[in-house]
Tab-separated table of C-alpha atoms in Angstrom:
chain	number	residue	atom	x	y	z
P	295	UNK	CA	-1.435	-28.125	-12.256
P	296	UNK	CA	-2.663	-24.984	-13.870
P	297	UNK	CA	-3.375	-21.768	-11.834
P	298	UNK	CA	-6.503	-19.882	-12.782
P	299	UNK	CA	-6.287	-16.156	-13.380
P	300	UNK	CA	-8.993	-13.523	-13.595
P	301	UNK	CA	-9.543	-10.557	-15.873
P	302	UNK	CA	-6.790	-8.459	-14.158
P	303	UNK	CA	-4.349	-11.141	-14.875
P	304	UNK	CA	-3.859	-12.152	-11.180
P	305	UNK	CA	-4.206	-15.512	-9.592
P	306	UNK	CA	-7.631	-15.860	-7.995
P	307	UNK	CA	-6.254	-15.961	-4.473
P	308	UNK	CA	-3.065	-14.595	-2.952
P	309	UNK	CA	-0.292	-17.244	-3.144
P	310	UNK	CA	2.315	-16.024	-0.622
P	311	UNK	CA	2.351	-14.489	2.821
P	312	UNK	CA	4.573	-11.436	3.808
P	313	UNK	CA	5.806	-10.286	7.253
P	314	UNK	CA	4.738	-6.795	7.953
P	315	UNK	CA	7.932	-6.242	9.970
P	316	UNK	CA	10.203	-7.345	7.132
P	317	UNK	CA	8.265	-5.803	4.223
P	318	UNK	CA	7.205	-2.438	5.709
P	319	UNK	CA	9.621	-2.004	8.673
P	320	UNK	CA	6.825	-1.773	11.197
P	321	UNK	CA	6.992	-3.108	14.680
P	322	UNK	CA	4.228	-5.696	14.240
P	323	UNK	CA	3.908	-9.399	14.067
P	324	UNK	CA	1.042	-9.202	11.602
P	325	UNK	CA	1.419	-11.121	8.321
P	326	UNK	CA	-0.529	-10.294	5.254
P	327	UNK	CA	-1.456	-12.236	2.087
P	328	UNK	CA	0.102	-11.206	-1.127
P	329	UNK	CA	0.796	-12.218	-4.669
P	330	UNK	CA	4.185	-13.491	-5.893
P	331	UNK	CA	4.066	-11.765	-9.249
P	332	UNK	CA	2.797	-8.302	-10.307
P	333	UNK	CA	0.384	-7.634	-13.174
P	334	UNK	CA	-0.394	-4.592	-15.259
P	335	UNK	CA	-2.982	-3.329	-12.618
P	336	UNK	CA	-0.407	-3.335	-9.785
P	337	UNK	CA	0.828	0.264	-9.027
P	338	UNK	CA	4.499	1.035	-9.628
P	339	UNK	CA	6.655	0.778	-6.462
P	340	UNK	CA	8.307	3.924	-5.066
P	341	UNK	CA	11.413	2.632	-3.223
P	342	UNK	CA	11.816	5.977	-1.376
P	343	UNK	CA	8.273	5.976	-0.066
P	344	UNK	CA	7.995	6.480	3.727
P	345	UNK	CA	5.026	4.754	5.425
P	346	UNK	CA	3.061	6.218	8.263
P	347	UNK	CA	2.797	3.642	11.019
P	348	UNK	CA	-0.928	3.893	11.904
P	349	UNK	CA	-2.142	4.418	8.404
P	350	UNK	CA	-0.087	1.443	7.016
P	351	UNK	CA	-1.358	-0.882	9.677
P	352	UNK	CA	-5.008	0.184	8.939
P	353	UNK	CA	-4.489	-0.510	5.229
P	354	UNK	CA	-2.737	-3.775	5.842
P	355	UNK	CA	-5.633	-4.941	8.052
P	356	UNK	CA	-7.870	-3.995	5.157
P	357	UNK	CA	-5.910	-6.394	2.858
P	358	UNK	CA	-5.311	-9.089	5.405
P	359	UNK	CA	-8.769	-9.291	6.952
P	360	UNK	CA	-11.038	-7.791	4.303
P	361	UNK	CA	-11.779	-4.705	6.374
P	362	UNK	CA	-13.364	-1.654	4.724
P	363	UNK	CA	-10.843	1.151	5.326
P	364	UNK	CA	-11.450	4.894	5.061
P	365	UNK	CA	-8.535	7.271	5.301
P	366	UNK	CA	-9.171	10.898	6.095
P	367	UNK	CA	-6.816	13.894	6.043
P	368	UNK	CA	-5.915	17.143	4.343
P	369	UNK	CA	-5.080	16.970	0.670
P	370	UNK	CA	-1.492	16.500	-0.189
P	371	UNK	CA	-0.800	14.091	2.659
P	372	UNK	CA	-0.610	11.142	0.416
P	373	UNK	CA	-3.743	9.200	1.353
P	374	UNK	CA	-4.276	7.561	-2.051
P	375	UNK	CA	-0.623	7.044	-2.579
P	376	UNK	CA	-0.386	5.247	0.702
P	377	UNK	CA	-2.901	2.667	-0.415
P	378	UNK	CA	-1.187	2.254	-3.847
P	379	UNK	CA	2.242	1.772	-2.263
P	380	UNK	CA	1.001	-0.895	0.109
P	381	UNK	CA	-0.717	-2.566	-2.810
P	382	UNK	CA	2.512	-2.356	-4.841
P	383	UNK	CA	4.461	-4.215	-2.279
P	384	UNK	CA	1.718	-6.907	-2.040
P	385	UNK	CA	1.513	-7.128	-5.829
P	386	UNK	CA	-2.284	-6.590	-5.422
P	387	UNK	CA	-4.037	-5.043	-8.395
P	388	UNK	CA	-5.417	-1.614	-7.461
P	389	UNK	CA	-7.931	0.617	-9.252
P	390	UNK	CA	-8.862	4.200	-8.260
P	391	UNK	CA	-12.133	6.024	-9.053
P	392	UNK	CA	-12.420	9.775	-8.352
P	393	UNK	CA	-15.888	10.444	-7.037
P	394	UNK	CA	-16.267	13.884	-8.517
P	395	UNK	CA	-19.690	15.375	-9.231
P	396	UNK	CA	-19.744	13.957	-12.822
P	397	UNK	CA	-19.614	10.305	-11.687
P	398	UNK	CA	-23.232	8.980	-11.760
P	399	UNK	CA	-24.934	5.845	-10.724
P	400	UNK	CA	-24.950	4.600	-14.293
P	401	UNK	CA	-21.151	5.146	-14.510
P	402	UNK	CA	-20.661	2.832	-11.604
P	403	UNK	CA	-23.256	0.141	-12.331
P	404	UNK	CA	-23.284	0.029	-16.124
P	405	UNK	CA	-25.758	0.756	-18.936
P	406	UNK	CA	-27.132	-0.407	-22.211
P	407	UNK	CA	-24.989	0.461	-25.226
P	408	UNK	CA	-25.531	0.062	-28.959
P	409	UNK	CA	-22.829	-2.076	-30.473
P	410	UNK	CA	-22.267	-3.468	-33.952
P	411	UNK	CA	-22.395	-7.240	-34.229
P	412	UNK	CA	-22.320	-9.146	-37.590
P	413	UNK	CA	-23.120	-5.947	-39.324
P	414	UNK	CA	-26.216	-5.313	-37.194
P	415	UNK	CA	-26.738	-2.806	-34.474
P	416	UNK	CA	-27.747	-4.499	-31.240
P	417	UNK	CA	-28.292	-3.308	-27.636
P	418	UNK	CA	-25.821	-4.854	-25.139
P	419	UNK	CA	-25.475	-4.215	-21.426
P	420	UNK	CA	-22.003	-3.004	-20.452
P	421	UNK	CA	-20.939	-3.383	-16.830
P	422	UNK	CA	-19.738	-0.431	-14.910
P	423	UNK	CA	-16.473	-0.451	-12.945
P	424	UNK	CA	-18.011	-1.379	-9.568
P	425	UNK	CA	-19.524	-4.707	-10.657
P	426	UNK	CA	-16.364	-5.433	-12.649
P	427	UNK	CA	-14.035	-4.775	-9.779
P	428	UNK	CA	-16.307	-6.681	-7.291
P	429	UNK	CA	-15.869	-9.781	-9.303
P	430	UNK	CA	-12.072	-9.712	-9.556
P	431	UNK	CA	-8.946	-9.869	-7.275
P	432	UNK	CA	-8.340	-6.124	-6.925
P	433	UNK	CA	-8.411	-3.290	-4.416
P	434	UNK	CA	-10.898	-0.516	-5.368
P	435	UNK	CA	-10.174	2.904	-4.034
P	436	UNK	CA	-12.737	5.660	-4.024
P	437	UNK	CA	-10.906	9.047	-4.055
P	438	UNK	CA	-12.656	12.148	-2.748
P	439	UNK	CA	-15.294	9.952	-1.166
P	440	UNK	CA	-17.005	12.869	0.648
P	441	UNK	CA	-17.616	14.599	-2.744
P	442	UNK	CA	-19.743	11.864	-4.143
P	443	UNK	CA	-23.368	12.477	-5.205
P	444	UNK	CA	-26.031	11.002	-2.925
P	445	UNK	CA	-27.309	8.574	-5.462
P	446	UNK	CA	-23.779	7.279	-6.035
P	447	UNK	CA	-23.193	6.963	-2.254
P	448	UNK	CA	-26.208	4.661	-1.806
P	449	UNK	CA	-24.891	2.434	-4.613
P	450	UNK	CA	-21.646	2.065	-2.736
P	451	UNK	CA	-23.441	1.317	0.495
P	452	UNK	CA	-24.598	-1.937	-0.840
P	453	UNK	CA	-21.040	-3.333	-1.052
P	454	UNK	CA	-19.632	-1.830	2.123
P	455	UNK	CA	-20.433	-4.846	4.077
P	456	UNK	CA	-17.887	-7.655	3.543
P	457	UNK	CA	-20.484	-10.153	2.433
P	458	UNK	CA	-22.405	-7.395	0.675
P	459	UNK	CA	-23.793	-8.626	-2.613
P	460	UNK	CA	-24.457	-6.175	-5.456
P	461	UNK	CA	-27.917	-6.409	-7.123
P	462	UNK	CA	-28.101	-5.298	-10.799
P	463	UNK	CA	-31.850	-4.619	-11.269
P	464	UNK	CA	-31.515	-4.058	-14.946
P	465	UNK	CA	-30.021	-7.519	-15.319
P	466	UNK	CA	-31.929	-9.469	-12.682
P	467	UNK	CA	-28.577	-10.463	-11.381
P	468	UNK	CA	-26.838	-10.707	-7.991
P	469	UNK	CA	-23.079	-10.325	-7.895
P	470	UNK	CA	-21.156	-11.901	-5.095
P	471	UNK	CA	-17.838	-10.281	-4.212
P	472	UNK	CA	-14.599	-12.029	-5.231
P	473	UNK	CA	-12.705	-13.383	-2.115
P	474	UNK	CA	-9.769	-11.082	-3.035
P	475	UNK	CA	-11.787	-7.979	-3.579
P	476	UNK	CA	-10.926	-5.157	-1.130
P	477	UNK	CA	-12.513	-1.736	-0.732
P	478	UNK	CA	-10.811	1.533	0.414
P	479	UNK	CA	-11.758	5.193	0.302
P	480	UNK	CA	-9.996	8.625	0.962
P	481	UNK	CA	-11.726	11.732	2.148
P	482	UNK	CA	-10.838	15.272	3.299
P	483	UNK	CA	-13.593	15.417	5.867
P	484	UNK	CA	-14.893	12.771	8.148
P	485	UNK	CA	-18.476	12.557	6.861
P	486	UNK	CA	-19.782	15.771	8.455
P	487	UNK	CA	-19.383	17.985	5.354
P	488	UNK	CA	-17.340	21.182	4.894
P	489	UNK	CA	-17.321	22.598	8.415
P	490	UNK	CA	-14.070	24.585	7.995
P	491	UNK	CA	-14.733	26.300	4.517
P	492	UNK	CA	-11.671	24.641	3.133
P	493	UNK	CA	-13.351	21.968	1.050
P	494	UNK	CA	-16.272	23.324	-0.987
P	495	UNK	CA	-18.299	20.614	-2.713
P	496	UNK	CA	-17.988	17.951	-0.040
P	497	UNK	CA	-21.052	16.346	1.256
P	498	UNK	CA	-22.377	15.077	4.549
P	499	UNK	CA	-22.204	11.313	4.540
P	500	UNK	CA	-25.143	9.222	5.884
P	501	UNK	CA	-24.114	7.991	9.297
P	502	UNK	CA	-25.510	4.626	8.542
P	503	UNK	CA	-23.025	4.391	5.746
P	504	UNK	CA	-20.152	5.713	7.922
P	505	UNK	CA	-20.971	3.057	10.408
P	506	UNK	CA	-20.189	0.340	7.780
P	507	UNK	CA	-16.533	1.446	7.441
P	508	UNK	CA	-14.741	-0.960	9.670
P	509	UNK	CA	-11.537	1.131	10.105
P	510	UNK	CA	-11.120	4.878	9.824
P	511	UNK	CA	-7.488	6.263	9.864
P	512	UNK	CA	-6.357	9.821	9.958
P	513	UNK	CA	-3.245	10.788	7.924
P	514	UNK	CA	-1.424	14.088	8.706
P	515	UNK	CA	1.592	15.738	6.996
P	516	UNK	CA	4.927	14.182	7.623
P	517	UNK	CA	7.348	15.459	10.231
P	518	UNK	CA	9.939	17.938	8.841
P	519	UNK	CA	12.985	15.663	9.028
P	520	UNK	CA	11.158	12.715	7.535
P	521	UNK	CA	10.071	14.771	4.487
P	522	UNK	CA	13.597	16.090	4.016
P	523	UNK	CA	14.784	12.496	3.946
P	524	UNK	CA	12.208	11.591	1.309
P	525	UNK	CA	13.095	14.457	-1.015
P	526	UNK	CA	16.866	14.036	-0.770
P	527	UNK	CA	16.506	10.228	-1.283
P	528	UNK	CA	14.174	10.679	-4.246
P	529	UNK	CA	16.511	13.115	-5.987
P	530	UNK	CA	19.788	11.541	-4.837
P	531	UNK	CA	20.958	14.684	-3.072
P	532	UNK	CA	23.901	13.947	-0.719
P	533	UNK	CA	25.853	17.117	-0.169
P	534	UNK	CA	25.366	19.212	2.956
P	535	UNK	CA	24.495	22.371	0.900
P	536	UNK	CA	21.801	20.497	-1.069
P	537	UNK	CA	20.212	19.016	2.119
P	538	UNK	CA	20.201	22.487	3.733
P	539	UNK	CA	18.287	23.824	0.737
P	540	UNK	CA	15.832	21.009	0.774
P	541	UNK	CA	15.321	21.669	4.483
P	542	UNK	CA	14.378	25.302	3.729
P	543	UNK	CA	11.992	24.105	0.947
P	544	UNK	CA	10.255	21.729	3.390
P	545	UNK	CA	10.064	24.558	6.078
P	546	UNK	CA	8.442	26.720	3.426
P	547	UNK	CA	5.929	23.872	2.667
P	548	UNK	CA	5.189	23.557	6.420
P	549	UNK	CA	4.372	27.328	6.453
P	550	UNK	CA	1.891	26.847	3.572
P	551	UNK	CA	0.238	23.992	5.471
P	552	UNK	CA	-0.029	26.016	8.668
P	553	UNK	CA	-1.478	28.986	6.618
P	554	UNK	CA	-3.901	26.650	4.842
P	555	UNK	CA	-5.201	25.153	8.084
P	556	UNK	CA	-5.529	28.633	9.566
P	557	UNK	CA	-7.506	29.740	6.428
P	558	UNK	CA	-4.872	32.352	5.397
P	559	UNK	CA	-4.272	30.680	2.004
P	560	UNK	CA	-6.224	28.206	-0.037
P	561	UNK	CA	-3.358	26.357	-1.813
P	562	UNK	CA	-1.032	24.085	-0.008
P	563	UNK	CA	2.402	22.473	-0.870
P	564	UNK	CA	2.318	18.689	-0.740
P	565	UNK	CA	5.520	16.591	-0.517
P	566	UNK	CA	5.013	15.983	-4.302
P	567	UNK	CA	5.192	19.724	-4.872
P	568	UNK	CA	8.447	19.972	-2.956
P	569	UNK	CA	9.940	17.167	-5.092
P	570	UNK	CA	8.766	18.994	-8.209
P	571	UNK	CA	10.271	22.258	-6.980
P	572	UNK	CA	13.665	20.568	-6.343
P	573	UNK	CA	13.536	18.935	-9.797
P	574	UNK	CA	12.703	22.211	-11.482
P	575	UNK	CA	15.445	24.038	-9.500
P	576	UNK	CA	17.959	21.566	-11.067
P	577	UNK	CA	16.509	22.427	-14.572
P	578	UNK	CA	16.467	26.250	-14.139
P	579	UNK	CA	19.379	26.626	-11.763
P	580	UNK	CA	17.386	29.305	-9.860
P	581	UNK	CA	15.557	28.390	-6.629
P	582	UNK	CA	13.215	31.493	-6.681
P	583	UNK	CA	12.363	31.074	-10.383
P	584	UNK	CA	11.662	27.414	-9.968
P	585	UNK	CA	9.512	28.239	-6.909
P	586	UNK	CA	7.438	30.628	-8.943
P	587	UNK	CA	7.053	28.128	-11.827
P	588	UNK	CA	6.195	25.248	-9.528
P	589	UNK	CA	3.907	26.740	-6.894
P	590	UNK	CA	3.547	30.531	-6.641
P	591	UNK	CA	1.881	30.849	-10.076
P	592	UNK	CA	-0.832	28.377	-8.954
P	593	UNK	CA	-1.808	30.515	-5.937
P	594	UNK	CA	-4.573	33.141	-5.979
P	595	UNK	CA	-3.165	36.595	-6.807
P	596	UNK	CA	-4.433	37.992	-3.517
P	597	UNK	CA	-2.603	35.273	-1.638
P	598	UNK	CA	0.735	35.559	-3.405
P	599	UNK	CA	2.087	38.272	-1.138
P	600	UNK	CA	1.586	35.861	1.798
P	601	UNK	CA	3.271	32.955	0.112
P	602	UNK	CA	6.127	35.196	-1.085
P	603	UNK	CA	6.528	36.305	2.577
P	604	UNK	CA	6.918	32.614	3.501
P	605	UNK	CA	9.684	32.318	0.944
P	606	UNK	CA	11.455	35.417	2.397
P	607	UNK	CA	11.279	33.930	5.828
P	608	UNK	CA	12.815	30.635	4.680
P	609	UNK	CA	15.368	31.870	2.147
P	610	UNK	CA	16.125	35.396	3.246
P	611	UNK	CA	15.341	36.690	-0.361
P	612	UNK	CA	12.581	39.072	-1.262
P	613	UNK	CA	10.188	38.172	-4.134
P	614	UNK	CA	8.391	40.944	-5.987
P	615	UNK	CA	5.117	39.614	-4.688
P	616	UNK	CA	5.937	40.536	-1.149
P	617	UNK	CA	5.418	44.207	-2.015
P	618	UNK	CA	8.715	45.100	-0.331
P	619	UNK	CA	11.097	46.946	-2.464
P	620	UNK	CA	14.761	46.290	-1.849
P	621	UNK	CA	16.903	49.301	-1.269
P	622	UNK	CA	18.907	50.559	-4.176
P	623	UNK	CA	22.522	49.891	-4.207
């Protein structure tokens, strides 16, 4: 018997069931449908990835029960990566769309395009990514959801309901969602706009639309020891000296996050930045120089003394940006 596949190369319906306890190490009896084989649209798996308990359960509920899941949190906490790593273990195709200010209604729904056919120019309708994803077995993730334009948000509102059909007025066609279509989103705010001054460009989200998100999860930065474990595992660092240095790096990252939340600085170190710093330190053989190349040069010039002070507090070494001159020998 042949098994039908769709345009993302995946079987029409999940063909296996996984235990959440065995696959993700969570204390839960939940089982979740999955695919036995990956395809090109399945994200790459990060074996060292550490899952947050509440966020992972929320995402898994989205996959298992077709819930619409919104994940909110500061940038750098790994909101989008969390969804991708869950999808990677389920072999579920996953597509991300960044809702920046340049994404328009036409980009999502589709438009007429002039194509060459049999030597003649003809006008042909080209579907956008939203109707395409809606018809296939895939998880669609809207990044920066609270930065989307109002006209775009109302397009998305049509498909937020599980049975929500998408009407293409230009085509006089109604699209029914694929049984294995899933919808997720990530946001820095919770639909109330930028009340803190940290995320310029975010919009208030219509409360009628917020009400259509079945599950809303909040993802914060990892605990210190957990992040140290991730970085050391990712880079294969085993010696006590290496782990002590990584601990100091993560402590500095914690200080940038506290400063960011307090409004002292506008740039924050994510776990990815810490990993990159540790990788660059191996390349340059100089912790301070690698820090400058990895993070300090990205900061506003007026904020660099503050960040350099964080470095001094964690490593006991002055950087020129602190404005403190070391005594001459």
